[in-house]
Amino acid sequence: LLELQICSDVVEFPEVAKGTFPKLQTLDLSSCESLGSFPEVPKGAFPKLQTLDLSYCKSLGSLPLSLEVLTTLRKLTLKGCKK
């Protein structure tokens, strides 16, 4: 579990490489209102990610098509994202 909730100063999530988070199952970036982008996701970067919470990331404009490589992802939350 990696929680970065309510991080108003986070503007972008850093680039990730294959094998960066080999055991991460939940990534919670909810209420990071200044988060404007999410990086491209290379195959193997989050091999066990099941939950990605981007709710209330009001500045988030779009998500990369590369999220399709997250084959274990079961829940993607975008509630409250205005763009």
JSON list of C-alpha atoms in Angstrom, two decimals:
[
{"chain": "A", "resi": 1, "resn": "LEU", "atom": "CA", "xyz": [0.00, 0.00, 0.00]},
{"chain": "A", "resi": 2, "resn": "LEU", "atom": "CA", "xyz": [1.33, 3.42, -0.99]},
{"chain": "A", "resi": 3, "resn": "GLU", "atom": "CA", "xyz": [-0.82, 6.33, 0.19]},
{"chain": "A", "resi": 4, "resn": "LEU", "atom": "CA", "xyz": [-0.11, 9.90, -0.87]},
{"chain": "A", "resi": 5, "resn": "GLN", "atom": "CA", "xyz": [-3.54, 11.28, -0.03]},
{"chain": "A", "resi": 6, "resn": "ILE", "atom": "CA", "xyz": [-4.20, 15.01, 0.13]},
{"chain": "A", "resi": 7, "resn": "CYS", "atom": "CA", "xyz": [-0.78, 15.95, -1.25]},
{"chain": "A", "resi": 8, "resn": "SER", "atom": "CA", "xyz": [-1.65, 19.37, -2.60]},
{"chain": "A", "resi": 9, "resn": "ASP", "atom": "CA", "xyz": [1.93, 20.02, -3.73]},
{"chain": "A", "resi": 10, "resn": "VAL", "atom": "CA", "xyz": [2.22, 16.91, -5.92]},
{"chain": "A", "resi": 11, "resn": "VAL", "atom": "CA", "xyz": [1.91, 18.09, -9.53]},
{"chain": "A", "resi": 12, "resn": "GLU", "atom": "CA", "xyz": [3.02, 14.90, -11.28]},
{"chain": "A", "resi": 13, "resn": "PHE", "atom": "CA", "xyz": [3.76, 11.32, -10.38]},
{"chain": "A", "resi": 14, "resn": "PRO", "atom": "CA", "xyz": [7.35, 10.42, -11.28]},
{"chain": "A", "resi": 15, "resn": "GLU", "atom": "CA", "xyz": [8.21, 8.18, -14.22]},
{"chain": "A", "resi": 16, "resn": "VAL", "atom": "CA", "xyz": [8.30, 4.53, -13.29]},
{"chain": "A", "resi": 17, "resn": "ALA", "atom": "CA", "xyz": [10.44, 1.74, -14.70]},
{"chain": "A", "resi": 18, "resn": "LYS", "atom": "CA", "xyz": [9.89, -1.97, -15.00]},
{"chain": "A", "resi": 19, "resn": "GLY", "atom": "CA", "xyz": [10.22, -3.60, -11.59]},
{"chain": "A", "resi": 20, "resn": "THR", "atom": "CA", "xyz": [9.91, -0.32, -9.66]},
{"chain": "A", "resi": 21, "resn": "PHE", "atom": "CA", "xyz": [7.08, -1.51, -7.42]},
{"chain": "A", "resi": 22, "resn": "PRO", "atom": "CA", "xyz": [7.11, -5.31, -7.65]},
{"chain": "A", "resi": 23, "resn": "LYS", "atom": "CA", "xyz": [4.80, -5.99, -4.68]},
{"chain": "A", "resi": 24, "resn": "LEU", "atom": "CA", "xyz": [2.59, -2.88, -4.63]},
{"chain": "A", "resi": 25, "resn": "GLN", "atom": "CA", "xyz": [-1.11, -3.82, -4.64]},
{"chain": "A", "resi": 26, "resn": "THR", "atom": "CA", "xyz": [-2.77, -0.48, -3.81]},
{"chain": "A", "resi": 27, "resn": "LEU", "atom": "CA", "xyz": [-1.76, 3.01, -4.97]},
{"chain": "A", "resi": 28, "resn": "ASP", "atom": "CA", "xyz": [-3.87, 5.77, -3.39]},
{"chain": "A", "resi": 29, "resn": "LEU", "atom": "CA", "xyz": [-3.32, 9.26, -4.79]},
{"chain": "A", "resi": 30, "resn": "SER", "atom": "CA", "xyz": [-6.79, 10.51, -3.86]},
{"chain": "A", "resi": 31, "resn": "SER", "atom": "CA", "xyz": [-7.30, 14.22, -3.20]},
{"chain": "A", "resi": 32, "resn": "CYS", "atom": "CA", "xyz": [-3.96, 15.21, -4.76]},
{"chain": "A", "resi": 33, "resn": "GLU", "atom": "CA", "xyz": [-5.73, 18.20, -6.29]},
{"chain": "A", "resi": 34, "resn": "SER", "atom": "CA", "xyz": [-2.69, 19.56, -8.15]},
{"chain": "A", "resi": 35, "resn": "LEU", "atom": "CA", "xyz": [-1.81, 16.25, -9.79]},
{"chain": "A", "resi": 36, "resn": "GLY", "atom": "CA", "xyz": [-2.03, 17.10, -13.48]},
{"chain": "A", "resi": 37, "resn": "SER", "atom": "CA", "xyz": [-0.70, 13.93, -15.06]},
{"chain": "A", "resi": 38, "resn": "PHE", "atom": "CA", "xyz": [-0.01, 10.27, -14.52]},
{"chain": "A", "resi": 39, "resn": "PRO", "atom": "CA", "xyz": [3.02, 8.80, -16.31]},
{"chain": "A", "resi": 40, "resn": "GLU", "atom": "CA", "xyz": [3.15, 6.19, -19.03]},
{"chain": "A", "resi": 41, "resn": "VAL", "atom": "CA", "xyz": [3.26, 2.78, -17.40]},
{"chain": "A", "resi": 42, "resn": "PRO", "atom": "CA", "xyz": [5.84, 0.36, -18.80]},
{"chain": "A", "resi": 43, "resn": "LYS", "atom": "CA", "xyz": [4.96, -3.31, -18.75]},
{"chain": "A", "resi": 44, "resn": "GLY", "atom": "CA", "xyz": [6.10, -4.83, -15.45]},
{"chain": "A", "resi": 45, "resn": "ALA", "atom": "CA", "xyz": [6.19, -1.56, -13.48]},
{"chain": "A", "resi": 46, "resn": "PHE", "atom": "CA", "xyz": [3.27, -2.52, -11.21]},
{"chain": "A", "resi": 47, "resn": "PRO", "atom": "CA", "xyz": [2.92, -6.28, -11.72]},
{"chain": "A", "resi": 48, "resn": "LYS", "atom": "CA", "xyz": [0.61, -6.82, -8.72]},
{"chain": "A", "resi": 49, "resn": "LEU", "atom": "CA", "xyz": [-1.34, -3.54, -8.64]},
{"chain": "A", "resi": 50, "resn": "GLN", "atom": "CA", "xyz": [-5.02, -4.23, -7.97]},
{"chain": "A", "resi": 51, "resn": "THR", "atom": "CA", "xyz": [-6.34, -0.81, -6.88]},
{"chain": "A", "resi": 52, "resn": "LEU", "atom": "CA", "xyz": [-5.54, 2.66, -8.23]},
{"chain": "A", "resi": 53, "resn": "ASP", "atom": "CA", "xyz": [-7.39, 5.53, -6.55]},
{"chain": "A", "resi": 54, "resn": "LEU", "atom": "CA", "xyz": [-7.18, 8.90, -8.30]},
{"chain": "A", "resi": 55, "resn": "SER", "atom": "CA", "xyz": [-10.42, 10.28, -6.88]},
{"chain": "A", "resi": 56, "resn": "TYR", "atom": "CA", "xyz": [-10.65, 14.03, -6.40]},
{"chain": "A", "resi": 57, "resn": "CYS", "atom": "CA", "xyz": [-7.49, 14.70, -8.41]},
{"chain": "A", "resi": 58, "resn": "LYS", "atom": "CA", "xyz": [-9.19, 17.77, -9.84]},
{"chain": "A", "resi": 59, "resn": "SER", "atom": "CA", "xyz": [-6.33, 18.83, -12.13]},
{"chain": "A", "resi": 60, "resn": "LEU", "atom": "CA", "xyz": [-5.87, 15.41, -13.72]},
{"chain": "A", "resi": 61, "resn": "GLY", "atom": "CA", "xyz": [-6.47, 15.90, -17.43]},
{"chain": "A", "resi": 62, "resn": "SER", "atom": "CA", "xyz": [-6.13, 12.40, -18.84]},
{"chain": "A", "resi": 63, "resn": "LEU", "atom": "CA", "xyz": [-4.68, 8.97, -18.24]},
{"chain": "A", "resi": 64, "resn": "PRO", "atom": "CA", "xyz": [-2.14, 7.25, -20.45]},
{"chain": "A", "resi": 65, "resn": "LEU", "atom": "CA", "xyz": [-3.30, 4.45, -22.72]},
{"chain": "A", "resi": 66, "resn": "SER", "atom": "CA", "xyz": [-0.49, 2.37, -21.26]},
{"chain": "A", "resi": 67, "resn": "LEU", "atom": "CA", "xyz": [-2.68, 1.67, -18.21]},
{"chain": "A", "resi": 68, "resn": "GLU", "atom": "CA", "xyz": [-3.85, -1.31, -20.24]},
{"chain": "A", "resi": 69, "resn": "VAL", "atom": "CA", "xyz": [-0.64, -3.12, -19.22]},
{"chain": "A", "resi": 70, "resn": "LEU", "atom": "CA", "xyz": [-1.94, -3.22, -15.64]},
{"chain": "A", "resi": 71, "resn": "THR", "atom": "CA", "xyz": [-3.48, -6.65, -16.13]},
{"chain": "A", "resi": 72, "resn": "THR", "atom": "CA", "xyz": [-4.02, -7.24, -12.39]},
{"chain": "A", "resi": 73, "resn": "LEU", "atom": "CA", "xyz": [-5.88, -3.92, -11.91]},
{"chain": "A", "resi": 74, "resn": "ARG", "atom": "CA", "xyz": [-9.36, -4.59, -10.56]},
{"chain": "A", "resi": 75, "resn": "LYS", "atom": "CA", "xyz": [-10.44, -1.17, -9.30]},
{"chain": "A", "resi": 76, "resn": "LEU", "atom": "CA", "xyz": [-9.77, 2.27, -10.79]},
{"chain": "A", "resi": 77, "resn": "THR", "atom": "CA", "xyz": [-11.45, 5.13, -8.92]},
{"chain": "A", "resi": 78, "resn": "LEU", "atom": "CA", "xyz": [-11.82, 8.51, -10.66]},
{"chain": "A", "resi": 79, "resn": "LYS", "atom": "CA", "xyz": [-14.68, 9.97, -8.59]},
{"chain": "A", "resi": 80, "resn": "GLY", "atom": "CA", "xyz": [-14.59, 13.76, -8.37]},
{"chain": "A", "resi": 81, "resn": "CYS", "atom": "CA", "xyz": [-12.11, 14.27, -11.21]},
{"chain": "A", "resi": 82, "resn": "LYS", "atom": "CA", "xyz": [-13.43, 17.32, -13.04]},
{"chain": "A", "resi": 83, "resn": "LYS", "atom": "CA", "xyz": [-11.40, 17.12, -16.22]}
]
